[in-house]
mmCIF file of C-alpha atoms in Angstrom:
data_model
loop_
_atom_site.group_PDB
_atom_site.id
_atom_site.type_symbol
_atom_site.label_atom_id
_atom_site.label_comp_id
_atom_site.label_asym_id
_atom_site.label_seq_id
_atom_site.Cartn_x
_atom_site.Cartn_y
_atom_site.Cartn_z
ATOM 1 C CA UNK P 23 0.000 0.000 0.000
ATOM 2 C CA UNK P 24 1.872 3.114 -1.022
ATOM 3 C CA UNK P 25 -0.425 5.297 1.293
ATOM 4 C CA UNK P 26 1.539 4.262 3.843
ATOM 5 C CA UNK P 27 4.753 5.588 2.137
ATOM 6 C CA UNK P 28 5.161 8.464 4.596
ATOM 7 C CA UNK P 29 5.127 6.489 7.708
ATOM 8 C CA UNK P 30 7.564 4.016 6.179
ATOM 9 C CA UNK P 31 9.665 6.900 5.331
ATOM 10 C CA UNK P 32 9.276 8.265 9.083
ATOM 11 C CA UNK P 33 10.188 5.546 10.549
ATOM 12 C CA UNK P 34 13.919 4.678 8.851
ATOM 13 C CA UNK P 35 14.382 8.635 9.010
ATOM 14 C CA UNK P 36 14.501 7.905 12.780
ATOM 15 C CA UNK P 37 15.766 4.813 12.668
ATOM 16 C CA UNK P 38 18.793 6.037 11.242
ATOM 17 C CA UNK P 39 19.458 9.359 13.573
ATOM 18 C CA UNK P 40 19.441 6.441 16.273
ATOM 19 C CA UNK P 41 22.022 4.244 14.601
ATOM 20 C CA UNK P 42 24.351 6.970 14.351
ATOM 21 C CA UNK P 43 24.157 8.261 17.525
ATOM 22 C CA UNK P 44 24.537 5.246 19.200
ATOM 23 C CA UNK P 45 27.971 4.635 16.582
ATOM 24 C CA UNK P 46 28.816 8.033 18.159
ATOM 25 C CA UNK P 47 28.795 7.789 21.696
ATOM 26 C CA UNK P 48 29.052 5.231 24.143
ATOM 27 C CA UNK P 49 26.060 3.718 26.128
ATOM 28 C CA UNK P 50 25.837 5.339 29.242
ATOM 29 C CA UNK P 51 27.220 8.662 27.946
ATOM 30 C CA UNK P 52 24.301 8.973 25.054
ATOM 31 C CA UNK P 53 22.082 7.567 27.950
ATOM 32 C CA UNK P 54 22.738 10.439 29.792
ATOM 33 C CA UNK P 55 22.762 13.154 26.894
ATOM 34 C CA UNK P 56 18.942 11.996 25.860
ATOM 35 C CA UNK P 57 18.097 12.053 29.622
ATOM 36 C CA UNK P 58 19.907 15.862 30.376
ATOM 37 C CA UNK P 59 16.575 17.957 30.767
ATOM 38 C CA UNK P 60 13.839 16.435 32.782
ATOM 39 C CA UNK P 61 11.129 18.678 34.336
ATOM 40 C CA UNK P 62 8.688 17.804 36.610
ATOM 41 C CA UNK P 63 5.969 18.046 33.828
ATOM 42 C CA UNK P 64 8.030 16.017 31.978
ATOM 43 C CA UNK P 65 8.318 13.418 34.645
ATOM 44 C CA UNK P 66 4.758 13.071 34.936
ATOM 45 C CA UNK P 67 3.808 13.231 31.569
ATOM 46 C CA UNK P 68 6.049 10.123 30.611
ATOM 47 C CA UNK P 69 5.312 8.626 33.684
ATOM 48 C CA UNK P 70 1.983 7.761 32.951
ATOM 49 C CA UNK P 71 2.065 7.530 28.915
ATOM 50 C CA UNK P 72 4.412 4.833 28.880
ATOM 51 C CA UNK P 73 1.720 2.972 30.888
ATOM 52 C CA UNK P 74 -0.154 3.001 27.727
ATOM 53 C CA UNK P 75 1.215 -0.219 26.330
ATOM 54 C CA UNK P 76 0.644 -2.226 29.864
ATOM 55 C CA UNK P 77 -3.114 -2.670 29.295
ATOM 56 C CA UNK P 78 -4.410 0.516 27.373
ATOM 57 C CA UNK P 79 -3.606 -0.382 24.053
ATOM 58 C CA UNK P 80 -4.383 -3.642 24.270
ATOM 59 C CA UNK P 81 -8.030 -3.046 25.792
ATOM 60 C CA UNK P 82 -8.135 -0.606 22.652
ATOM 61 C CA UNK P 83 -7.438 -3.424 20.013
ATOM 62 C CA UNK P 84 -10.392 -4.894 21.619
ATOM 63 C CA UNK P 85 -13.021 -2.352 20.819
ATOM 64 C CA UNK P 86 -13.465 -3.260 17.296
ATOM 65 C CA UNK P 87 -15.316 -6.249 18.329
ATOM 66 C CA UNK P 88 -18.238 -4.085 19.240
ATOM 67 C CA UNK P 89 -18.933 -3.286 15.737
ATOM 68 C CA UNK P 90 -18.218 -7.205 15.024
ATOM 69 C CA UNK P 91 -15.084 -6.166 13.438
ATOM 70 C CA UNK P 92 -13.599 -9.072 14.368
ATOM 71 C CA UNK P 93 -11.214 -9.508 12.165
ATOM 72 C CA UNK P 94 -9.678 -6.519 12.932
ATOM 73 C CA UNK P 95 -8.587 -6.986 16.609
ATOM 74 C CA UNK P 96 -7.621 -10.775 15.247
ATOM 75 C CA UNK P 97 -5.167 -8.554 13.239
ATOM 76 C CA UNK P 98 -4.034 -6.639 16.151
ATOM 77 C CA UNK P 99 -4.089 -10.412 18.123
ATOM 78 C CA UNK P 100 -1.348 -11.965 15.870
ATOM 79 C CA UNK P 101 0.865 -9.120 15.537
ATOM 80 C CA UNK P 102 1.234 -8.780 19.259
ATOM 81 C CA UNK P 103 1.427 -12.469 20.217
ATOM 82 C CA UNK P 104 4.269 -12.710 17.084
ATOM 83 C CA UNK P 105 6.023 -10.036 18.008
ATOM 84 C CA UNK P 106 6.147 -10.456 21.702
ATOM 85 C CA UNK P 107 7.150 -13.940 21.368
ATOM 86 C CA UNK P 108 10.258 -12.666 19.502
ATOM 87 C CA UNK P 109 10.837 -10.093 22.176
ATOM 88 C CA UNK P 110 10.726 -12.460 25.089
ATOM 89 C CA UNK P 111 13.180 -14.914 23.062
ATOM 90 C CA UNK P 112 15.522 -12.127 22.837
ATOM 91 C CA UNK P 113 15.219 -10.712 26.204
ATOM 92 C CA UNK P 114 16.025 -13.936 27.621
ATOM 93 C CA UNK P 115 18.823 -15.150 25.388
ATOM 94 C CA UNK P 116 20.580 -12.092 25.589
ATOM 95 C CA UNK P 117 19.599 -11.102 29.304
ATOM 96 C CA UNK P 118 21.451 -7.538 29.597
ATOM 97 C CA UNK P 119 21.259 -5.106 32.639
ATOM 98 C CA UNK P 120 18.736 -1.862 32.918
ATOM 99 C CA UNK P 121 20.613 1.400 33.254
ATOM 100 C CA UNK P 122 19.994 1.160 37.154
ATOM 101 C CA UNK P 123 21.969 -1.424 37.445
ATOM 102 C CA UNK P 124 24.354 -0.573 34.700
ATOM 103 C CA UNK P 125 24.947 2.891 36.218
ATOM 104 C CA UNK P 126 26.427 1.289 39.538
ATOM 105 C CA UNK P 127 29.346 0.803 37.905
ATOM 106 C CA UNK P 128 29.542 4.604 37.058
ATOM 107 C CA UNK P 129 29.320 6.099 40.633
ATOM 108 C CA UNK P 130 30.417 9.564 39.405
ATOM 109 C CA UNK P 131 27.500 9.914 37.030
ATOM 110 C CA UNK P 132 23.936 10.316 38.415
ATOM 111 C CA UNK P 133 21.282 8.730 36.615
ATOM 112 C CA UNK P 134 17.872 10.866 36.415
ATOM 113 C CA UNK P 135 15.082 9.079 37.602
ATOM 114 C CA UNK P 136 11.467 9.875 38.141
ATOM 115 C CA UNK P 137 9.995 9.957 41.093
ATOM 116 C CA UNK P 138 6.865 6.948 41.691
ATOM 117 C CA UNK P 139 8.210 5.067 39.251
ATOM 118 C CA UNK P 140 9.468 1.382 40.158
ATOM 119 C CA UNK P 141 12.646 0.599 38.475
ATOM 120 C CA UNK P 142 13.620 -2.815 36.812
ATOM 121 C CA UNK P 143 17.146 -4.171 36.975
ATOM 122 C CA UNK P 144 17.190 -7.144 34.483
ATOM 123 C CA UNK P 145 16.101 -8.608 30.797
ATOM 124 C CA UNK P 146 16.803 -4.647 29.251
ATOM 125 C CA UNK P 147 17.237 -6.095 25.822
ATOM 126 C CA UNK P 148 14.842 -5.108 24.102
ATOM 127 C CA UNK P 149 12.469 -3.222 24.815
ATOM 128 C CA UNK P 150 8.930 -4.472 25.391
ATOM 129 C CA UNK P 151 6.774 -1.171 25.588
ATOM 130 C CA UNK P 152 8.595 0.387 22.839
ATOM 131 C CA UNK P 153 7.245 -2.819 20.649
ATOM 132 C CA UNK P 154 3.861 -2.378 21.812
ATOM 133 C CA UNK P 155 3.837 1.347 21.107
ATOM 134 C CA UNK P 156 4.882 0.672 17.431
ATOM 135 C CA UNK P 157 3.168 -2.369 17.237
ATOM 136 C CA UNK P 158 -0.029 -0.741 17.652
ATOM 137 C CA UNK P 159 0.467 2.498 15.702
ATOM 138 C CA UNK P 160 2.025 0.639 12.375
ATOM 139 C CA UNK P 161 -1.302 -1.905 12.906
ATOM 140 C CA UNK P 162 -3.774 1.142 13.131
ATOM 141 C CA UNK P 163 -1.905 2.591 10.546
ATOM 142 C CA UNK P 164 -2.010 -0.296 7.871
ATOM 143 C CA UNK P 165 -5.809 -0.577 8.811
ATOM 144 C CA UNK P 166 -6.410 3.294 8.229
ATOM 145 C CA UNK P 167 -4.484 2.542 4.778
ATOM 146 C CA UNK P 168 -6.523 -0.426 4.083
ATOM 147 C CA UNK P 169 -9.884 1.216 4.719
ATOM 148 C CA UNK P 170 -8.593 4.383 2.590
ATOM 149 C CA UNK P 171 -7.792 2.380 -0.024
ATOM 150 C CA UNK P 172 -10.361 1.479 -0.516
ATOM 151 C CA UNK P 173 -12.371 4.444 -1.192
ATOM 152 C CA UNK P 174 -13.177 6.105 -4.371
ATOM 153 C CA UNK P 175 -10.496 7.833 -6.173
ATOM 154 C CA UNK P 176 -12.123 11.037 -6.322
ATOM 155 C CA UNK P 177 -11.565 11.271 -2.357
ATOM 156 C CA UNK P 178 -11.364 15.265 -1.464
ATOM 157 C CA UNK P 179 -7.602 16.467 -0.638
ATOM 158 C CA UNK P 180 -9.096 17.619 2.778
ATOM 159 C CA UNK P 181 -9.860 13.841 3.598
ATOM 160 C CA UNK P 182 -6.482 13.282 1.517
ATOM 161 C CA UNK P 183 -4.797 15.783 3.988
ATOM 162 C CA UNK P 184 -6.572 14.206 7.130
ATOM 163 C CA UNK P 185 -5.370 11.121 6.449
ATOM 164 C CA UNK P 186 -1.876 12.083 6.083
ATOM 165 C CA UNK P 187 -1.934 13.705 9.482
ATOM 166 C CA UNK P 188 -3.148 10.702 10.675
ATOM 167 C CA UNK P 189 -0.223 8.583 9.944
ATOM 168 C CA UNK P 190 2.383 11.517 11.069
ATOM 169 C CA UNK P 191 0.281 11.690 14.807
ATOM 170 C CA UNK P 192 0.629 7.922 15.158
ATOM 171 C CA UNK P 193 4.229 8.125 14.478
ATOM 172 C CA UNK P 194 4.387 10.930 17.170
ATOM 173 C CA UNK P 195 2.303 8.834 19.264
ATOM 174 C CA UNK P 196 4.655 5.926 18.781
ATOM 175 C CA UNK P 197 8.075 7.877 19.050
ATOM 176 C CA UNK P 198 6.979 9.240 22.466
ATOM 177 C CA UNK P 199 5.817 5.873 23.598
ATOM 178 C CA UNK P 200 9.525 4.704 22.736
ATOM 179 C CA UNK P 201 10.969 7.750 24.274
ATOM 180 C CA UNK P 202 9.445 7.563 27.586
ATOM 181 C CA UNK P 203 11.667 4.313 28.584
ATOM 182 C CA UNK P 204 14.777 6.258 27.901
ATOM 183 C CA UNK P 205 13.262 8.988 29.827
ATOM 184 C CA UNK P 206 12.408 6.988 32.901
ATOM 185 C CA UNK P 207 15.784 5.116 32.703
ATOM 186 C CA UNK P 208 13.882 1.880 32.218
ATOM 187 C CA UNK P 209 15.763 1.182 28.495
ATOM 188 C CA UNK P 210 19.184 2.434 26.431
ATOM 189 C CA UNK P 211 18.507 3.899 23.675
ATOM 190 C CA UNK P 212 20.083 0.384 21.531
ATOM 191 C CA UNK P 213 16.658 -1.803 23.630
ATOM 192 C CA UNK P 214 14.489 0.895 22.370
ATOM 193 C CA UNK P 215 15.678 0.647 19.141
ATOM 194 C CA UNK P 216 15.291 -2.718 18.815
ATOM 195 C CA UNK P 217 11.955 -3.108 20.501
ATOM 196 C CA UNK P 218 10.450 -0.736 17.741
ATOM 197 C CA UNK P 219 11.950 -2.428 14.830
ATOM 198 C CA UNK P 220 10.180 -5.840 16.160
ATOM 199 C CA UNK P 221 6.878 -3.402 16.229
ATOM 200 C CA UNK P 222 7.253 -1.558 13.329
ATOM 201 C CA UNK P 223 8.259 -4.800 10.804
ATOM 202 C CA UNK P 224 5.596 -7.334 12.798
ATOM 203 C CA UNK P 225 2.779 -5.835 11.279
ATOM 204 C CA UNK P 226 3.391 -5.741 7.556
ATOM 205 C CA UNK P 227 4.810 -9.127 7.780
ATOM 206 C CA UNK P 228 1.584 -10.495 8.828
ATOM 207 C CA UNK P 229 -0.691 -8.186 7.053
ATOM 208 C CA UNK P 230 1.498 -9.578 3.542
ATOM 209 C CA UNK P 231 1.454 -13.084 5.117
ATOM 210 C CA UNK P 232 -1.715 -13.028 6.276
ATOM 211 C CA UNK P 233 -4.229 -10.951 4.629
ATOM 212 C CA UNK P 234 -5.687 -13.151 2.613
ATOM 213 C CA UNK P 235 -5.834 -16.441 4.450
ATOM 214 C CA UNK P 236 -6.725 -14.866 8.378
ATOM 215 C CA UNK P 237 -7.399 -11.389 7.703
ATOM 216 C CA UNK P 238 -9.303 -11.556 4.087
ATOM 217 C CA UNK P 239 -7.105 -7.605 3.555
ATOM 218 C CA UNK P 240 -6.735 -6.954 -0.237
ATOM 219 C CA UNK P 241 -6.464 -3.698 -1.720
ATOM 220 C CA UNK P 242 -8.779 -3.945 -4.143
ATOM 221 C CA UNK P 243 -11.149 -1.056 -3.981
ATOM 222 C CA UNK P 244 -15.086 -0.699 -3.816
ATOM 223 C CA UNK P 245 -15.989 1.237 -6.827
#
């Protein structure tokens, strides 16, 4: 679907300011550059939003099923189940430290942390929440992209505009979501990076895979 061009596009745009800075600078030091102005709106701000992808989200991919859109939350289903099977394979394989426990080895740096918020200290790599936050943006987004699709060609540059807006906000959405666990000192930057690659690529693989056999997506459109 090349409606969903822009996201795409988005997404390796970030994904490749990330690689290089974490080819520039060392772990803890870029950990502590992308954590060097917290605020106490800040704080709670990411505080909370990152508990989006503990339950929110995931009570949200349910809500198609009141208008017997069932298919669509069995969309949402695979994706995450997928994905976070991959992520839990990796986390325990690999098995790294969080930066609170990395950080004790640094005793002259002091790692910002937020206030409420109840630190983990093992299985850092990567990063679960970040997965779920892309994970459900790129799966609303392909559905958005689907259903636009399939309109008629003659669709008004407003809706055109709307729908482009769309996309960008999720990616926001997502980015922040990502964001908050190297924030609240939960993730490095390299876990986060990861965890959103397994949410952003999960999606289209199953939606190509998938679509036809479990899903019944095509993109041929109603005329």
């Amino acid at each position: 679907m090349k409606t969903v061009y822009g996201y795409i596009i988005a997404y390796f745009v970030l994904l490749l300011a990330v690689l290089v800075l974490m080819y520039e600078y060392p772990k803890p030091e870029l950990h502590m550059l992308l954590n060097s102005h917290h605020s106490s709106i800040q704080d709670t701000f990411f505080k909370y939003y990152t508990m989006l992808a503990e339950w929110p989200l995931y009570a949200l991919a349910l809500l198609p099923l009141l208008w017997k859109k069932i298919k669509i939350t069995l969309f949402f289903a695979i994706c995450e189940i997928t994905g976070g099977s991959i992520l839990q394979l990796l986390k325990h394989l690999v098995s790294l430290d969080r930066p609170v426990s990395v950080f004790e080895n640094y005793p002259q740096l002091t790692l910002p942390l937020v206030q409420g918020v109840d630190m983990h200290h093992s299985n850092s790599f990567p990063s679960g929440h970040a997965s779920t936050f892309f994970m459900f943006c790129t799966c609303l987004v392909i559905i958005e992209a689907y259903y636009y699709n399939r309109t008629d060609k003659s669709i008004s540059k407003k809706k055109k505009a709307l729908f482009m807006m769309s996309l960008f906000s999720l990616f926001v959405l997502a980015a922040m979501g990502a964001y908050s666990r190297v924030y609240l000192s939960q993730h490095f930057l390299s876990d986060v990076c990861v965890g959103s690659i397994i949410g952003f690529v999960t999606p289209f693989l199953i939606f190509y895979f998938c679509r036809n056999k479990v899903l019944n997506f095509n993109e041929k459109k109603v005329k």
